Amino acid sequence: MIVSSFFRGDDDSVASVADRLLGSPELYSHKLREVEQSVNFVTCHDGFTLNDLVSYDHKHNEANDEENRDGSEDNRSWNCGVEGPSDDPAVEMLRNRQVKNFLTVTMLSLGVPMILMGDEVRRTQHGNNNAYCQDNDASWFDWSLLARHADVHRFLKLLIERRLQRDLYPEGHPVRLNQLLSAANNAWHGVRLEQPDWSSSSHSLAFGAEHRKEKLLFHAILNAYWEPARI
């Protein structure tokens, strides 16, 4: 929910996103938990799929025959200007970018990443956030999406490889991201170097980690995208 709030441009979300990037110490450090005990996810089997999170402002559960009263009302979603499917290339480009933003934060945060099946190819439930009762294309996996959204699928595969650092270390001795960042010199930034902005109106965040022993420098920049809906 925190990450969804940040990427749709909500106020008071920057500090919480920073906490989630580090494995949620705000929630778990008092229990002396290691970051690997934190499970990071944006979507799961309950609620919107990742595609629907960036395609619908409201749930559309009419097919469940409960007059759209079932399912969560708090989805922290943003339709990128058009409710539901769109042929507008600009809207589709923005949705693709947002999907990749969510996948990137999930895969590069400390802790265990969890990806909802189908999010890697933008599977949709047509705005239904409670589709357990639907034995049709709302809950099935559409294999044609592998070709239609091959770029997103490839993007996630590259993120997984980056997380495991397979391209930097011998296959038998990988150094994982959790290990790297936990031993690195870390620094937070805002729109200016070494000046993080934790205010409620801030929508930008940067994080740097230097691991001198491994001669590695990791830098991530997050900036929320927001504009008024066009409908």
GROMACS .gro file of C-alpha atoms in nm:
model
  231
    1MET     CA    1   0.000   0.000   0.000
    2ILE     CA    2   0.283   0.240   0.085
    3VAL     CA    3   0.456   0.190  -0.250
    4SER     CA    4   0.124   0.233  -0.434
    5SER     CA    5   0.063   0.558  -0.250
    6PHE     CA    6   0.409   0.687  -0.341
    7PHE     CA    7   0.386   0.613  -0.713
    8ARG     CA    8   0.045   0.772  -0.751
    9GLY     CA    9   0.183   1.089  -0.589
   10ASP     CA   10   0.027   1.081  -0.242
   11ASP     CA   11   0.165   1.309   0.027
   12ASP     CA   12   0.335   1.166   0.340
   13SER     CA   13   0.473   0.863   0.156
   14VAL     CA   14   0.847   0.926   0.103
   15ALA     CA   15   0.966   0.830   0.452
   16SER     CA   16   0.757   0.512   0.452
   17VAL     CA   17   0.890   0.408   0.111
   18ALA     CA   18   1.245   0.455   0.237
   19ASP     CA   19   1.164   0.224   0.528
   20ARG     CA   20   1.024  -0.042   0.295
   21LEU     CA   21   1.336  -0.029   0.076
   22LEU     CA   22   1.541  -0.130   0.379
   23GLY     CA   23   1.323  -0.425   0.477
   24SER     CA   24   1.076  -0.234   0.698
   25PRO     CA   25   1.290  -0.173   1.010
   26GLU     CA   26   1.017   0.066   1.129
   27LEU     CA   27   0.796  -0.240   1.168
   28TYR     CA   28   1.037  -0.518   1.256
   29SER     CA   29   1.362  -0.383   1.404
   30HIS     CA   30   1.229  -0.390   1.760
   31LYS     CA   31   1.185  -0.765   1.716
   32LEU     CA   32   1.548  -0.797   1.599
   33ARG     CA   33   1.432  -0.954   1.274
   34GLU     CA   34   1.669  -0.986   0.979
   35VAL     CA   35   1.564  -0.819   0.655
   36GLU     CA   36   1.513  -1.160   0.492
   37GLN     CA   37   1.214  -1.208   0.722
   38SER     CA   38   1.036  -0.918   0.553
   39VAL     CA   39   0.824  -1.015   0.249
   40ASN     CA   40   0.790  -0.735  -0.008
   41PHE     CA   41   0.495  -0.722  -0.245
   42VAL     CA   42   0.268  -0.471  -0.415
   43THR     CA   43  -0.009  -0.707  -0.527
   44CYS     CA   44  -0.127  -1.051  -0.414
   45HIS     CA   45  -0.419  -1.285  -0.483
   46ASP     CA   46  -0.657  -1.049  -0.301
   47GLY     CA   47  -0.707  -0.712  -0.470
   48PHE     CA   48  -0.605  -0.564  -0.804
   49THR     CA   49  -0.347  -0.720  -1.030
   50LEU     CA   50  -0.052  -0.493  -1.108
   51ASN     CA   51  -0.199  -0.407  -1.449
   52ASP     CA   52  -0.530  -0.312  -1.291
   53LEU     CA   53  -0.356  -0.109  -1.022
   54VAL     CA   54  -0.241   0.128  -1.298
   55SER     CA   55  -0.558   0.099  -1.510
   56TYR     CA   56  -0.849   0.154  -1.272
   57ASP     CA   57  -0.932   0.416  -1.010
   58HIS     CA   58  -1.219   0.206  -0.876
   59LYS     CA   59  -1.302  -0.162  -0.840
   60HIS     CA   60  -1.541  -0.315  -1.095
   61ASN     CA   61  -1.686  -0.624  -0.928
   62GLU     CA   62  -2.031  -0.614  -1.090
   63ALA     CA   63  -1.980  -0.964  -1.235
   64ASN     CA   64  -1.971  -1.105  -0.881
   65ASP     CA   65  -2.346  -1.029  -0.847
   66GLU     CA   66  -2.305  -0.841  -0.519
   67GLU     CA   67  -2.376  -0.498  -0.668
   68ASN     CA   68  -2.006  -0.409  -0.645
   69ARG     CA   69  -2.021  -0.411  -0.265
   70ASP     CA   70  -1.761  -0.685  -0.220
   71GLY     CA   71  -1.385  -0.639  -0.234
   72SER     CA   72  -1.169  -0.369  -0.081
   73GLU     CA   73  -1.247  -0.003  -0.140
   74ASP     CA   74  -0.891   0.103  -0.050
   75ASN     CA   75  -0.680   0.000  -0.350
   76ARG     CA   76  -0.442   0.300  -0.376
   77SER     CA   77  -0.472   0.270  -0.755
   78TRP     CA   78  -0.445   0.525  -1.036
   79ASN     CA   79  -0.578   0.471  -1.388
   80CYS     CA   80  -0.318   0.697  -1.556
   81GLY     CA   81  -0.593   0.915  -1.702
   82VAL     CA   82  -0.839   0.661  -1.850
   83GLU     CA   83  -1.055   0.412  -1.662
   84GLY     CA   84  -0.995   0.062  -1.799
   85PRO     CA   85  -0.841  -0.046  -2.133
   86SER     CA   86  -0.706   0.233  -2.351
   87ASP     CA   87  -0.583   0.266  -2.711
   88ASP     CA   88  -0.403   0.589  -2.627
   89PRO     CA   89  -0.027   0.523  -2.674
   90ALA     CA   90   0.062   0.785  -2.412
   91VAL     CA   91  -0.160   0.619  -2.151
   92GLU     CA   92  -0.021   0.274  -2.232
   93MET     CA   93   0.336   0.403  -2.215
   94LEU     CA   94   0.272   0.554  -1.873
   95ARG     CA   95   0.107   0.235  -1.746
   96ASN     CA   96   0.400   0.027  -1.867
   97ARG     CA   97   0.639   0.263  -1.691
   98GLN     CA   98   0.443   0.244  -1.367
   99VAL     CA   99   0.433  -0.137  -1.382
  100LYS     CA  100   0.811  -0.141  -1.423
  101ASN     CA  101   0.846   0.105  -1.134
  102PHE     CA  102   0.656  -0.130  -0.903
  103LEU     CA  103   0.854  -0.434  -1.017
  104THR     CA  104   1.183  -0.249  -0.972
  105VAL     CA  105   1.110  -0.140  -0.615
  106THR     CA  106   0.986  -0.488  -0.525
  107MET     CA  107   1.296  -0.661  -0.663
  108LEU     CA  108   1.557  -0.414  -0.537
  109SER     CA  109   1.426  -0.369  -0.182
  110LEU     CA  110   1.583  -0.560   0.104
  111GLY     CA  111   1.382  -0.863   0.204
  112VAL     CA  112   1.206  -1.141   0.014
  113PRO     CA  113   1.025  -1.030  -0.304
  114MET     CA  114   0.684  -1.176  -0.390
  115ILE     CA  115   0.539  -1.130  -0.740
  116LEU     CA  116   0.176  -1.214  -0.817
  117MET     CA  117   0.153  -1.465  -1.103
  118GLY     CA  118   0.073  -1.281  -1.423
  119ASP     CA  119   0.199  -0.941  -1.312
  120GLU     CA  120   0.511  -1.007  -1.520
  121VAL     CA  121   0.291  -0.990  -1.833
  122ARG     CA  122   0.030  -0.741  -1.710
  123ARG     CA  123  -0.250  -0.992  -1.651
  124THR     CA  124  -0.585  -0.819  -1.596
  125GLN     CA  125  -0.899  -0.908  -1.405
  126HIS     CA  126  -1.085  -0.623  -1.578
  127GLY     CA  127  -1.092  -0.417  -1.260
  128ASN     CA  128  -1.229  -0.700  -1.043
  129ASN     CA  129  -1.041  -0.703  -0.713
  130ASN     CA  130  -1.228  -1.004  -0.571
  131ALA     CA  131  -1.235  -1.251  -0.860
  132TYR     CA  132  -1.220  -1.573  -0.655
  133CYS     CA  133  -1.570  -1.667  -0.774
  134GLN     CA  134  -1.499  -1.617  -1.144
  135ASP     CA  135  -1.409  -1.930  -1.342
  136ASN     CA  136  -1.351  -1.743  -1.668
  137ASP     CA  137  -1.101  -1.508  -1.832
  138ALA     CA  138  -1.113  -1.282  -1.525
  139SER     CA  139  -0.920  -1.544  -1.328
  140TRP     CA  140  -0.752  -1.751  -1.601
  141PHE     CA  141  -0.400  -1.692  -1.730
  142ASP     CA  142  -0.397  -1.561  -2.087
  143TRP     CA  143  -0.081  -1.706  -2.244
  144SER     CA  144  -0.096  -1.460  -2.534
  145LEU     CA  145   0.016  -1.193  -2.287
  146LEU     CA  146   0.367  -1.339  -2.298
  147ALA     CA  147   0.404  -1.206  -2.650
  148ARG     CA  148   0.193  -0.892  -2.602
  149HIS     CA  149   0.392  -0.772  -2.303
  150ALA     CA  150   0.724  -0.938  -2.374
  151ASP     CA  151   0.907  -0.619  -2.275
  152VAL     CA  152   0.771  -0.632  -1.918
  153HIS     CA  153   0.850  -1.004  -1.893
  154ARG     CA  154   1.207  -0.943  -2.010
  155PHE     CA  155   1.241  -0.645  -1.775
  156LEU     CA  156   1.153  -0.858  -1.472
  157LYS     CA  157   1.395  -1.131  -1.579
  158LEU     CA  158   1.674  -0.873  -1.595
  159LEU     CA  159   1.578  -0.743  -1.251
  160ILE     CA  160   1.604  -1.094  -1.108
  161GLU     CA  161   1.947  -1.137  -1.264
  162ARG     CA  162   2.058  -0.802  -1.124
  163ARG     CA  163   1.931  -0.894  -0.779
  164LEU     CA  164   2.133  -1.212  -0.782
  165GLN     CA  165   2.436  -1.028  -0.926
  166ARG     CA  166   2.500  -1.315  -1.167
  167ASP     CA  167   2.659  -1.089  -1.423
  168LEU     CA  168   2.920  -0.960  -1.177
  169TYR     CA  169   3.026  -1.273  -0.991
  170PRO     CA  170   3.101  -1.637  -1.075
  171GLU     CA  171   2.783  -1.841  -1.089
  172GLY     CA  172   2.888  -2.058  -0.798
  173HIS     CA  173   2.968  -1.763  -0.570
  174PRO     CA  174   2.701  -1.496  -0.615
  175VAL     CA  175   2.686  -1.199  -0.379
  176ARG     CA  176   2.324  -1.115  -0.324
  177LEU     CA  177   2.181  -0.767  -0.297
  178ASN     CA  178   2.082  -0.811   0.068
  179GLN     CA  179   2.442  -0.896   0.154
  180LEU     CA  180   2.583  -0.605  -0.042
  181LEU     CA  181   2.358  -0.333   0.097
  182SER     CA  182   2.376  -0.452   0.456
  183ALA     CA  183   2.756  -0.411   0.451
  184ALA     CA  184   2.769  -0.090   0.245
  185ASN     CA  185   2.797   0.278   0.336
  186ASN     CA  186   2.446   0.409   0.274
  187ALA     CA  187   2.326   0.765   0.213
  188TRP     CA  188   1.988   0.925   0.141
  189HIS     CA  189   1.934   1.214  -0.101
  190GLY     CA  190   1.647   1.429  -0.224
  191VAL     CA  191   1.648   1.646  -0.533
  192ARG     CA  192   1.986   1.769  -0.399
  193LEU     CA  193   2.279   1.549  -0.307
  194GLU     CA  194   2.290   1.450   0.061
  195GLN     CA  195   1.976   1.653   0.132
  196PRO     CA  196   1.686   1.409   0.171
  197ASP     CA  197   1.344   1.572   0.191
  198TRP     CA  198   1.120   1.386   0.438
  199SER     CA  199   0.843   1.646   0.432
  200SER     CA  200   0.482   1.553   0.358
  201SER     CA  201   0.493   1.727   0.020
  202SER     CA  202   0.808   1.550  -0.100
  203HIS     CA  203   0.775   1.311  -0.394
  204SER     CA  204   1.140   1.240  -0.473
  205LEU     CA  205   1.390   1.011  -0.307
  206ALA     CA  206   1.739   0.886  -0.390
  207PHE     CA  207   1.948   0.620  -0.220
  208GLY     CA  208   2.318   0.546  -0.258
  209ALA     CA  209   2.522   0.253  -0.127
  210GLU     CA  210   2.899   0.217  -0.161
  211HIS     CA  211   3.065  -0.117  -0.097
  212ARG     CA  212   3.438  -0.044  -0.106
  213LYS     CA  213   3.554  -0.399  -0.053
  214GLU     CA  214   3.359  -0.522  -0.355
  215LYS     CA  215   3.427  -0.198  -0.547
  216LEU     CA  216   3.058  -0.145  -0.612
  217LEU     CA  217   2.837   0.163  -0.612
  218PHE     CA  218   2.459   0.124  -0.609
  219HIS     CA  219   2.234   0.424  -0.671
  220ALA     CA  220   1.854   0.437  -0.700
  221ILE     CA  221   1.632   0.737  -0.775
  222LEU     CA  222   1.256   0.733  -0.713
  223ASN     CA  223   1.026   1.006  -0.833
  224ALA     CA  224   0.648   0.986  -0.814
  225TYR     CA  225   0.455   1.063  -1.132
  226TRP     CA  226   0.125   1.239  -1.090
  227GLU     CA  227  -0.115   1.437  -1.307
  228PRO     CA  228  -0.490   1.501  -1.279
  229ALA     CA  229  -0.707   1.234  -1.432
  230ARG     CA  230  -0.843   1.323  -1.775
  231ILE     CA  231  -1.190   1.177  -1.721
   0.00000   0.00000   0.00000
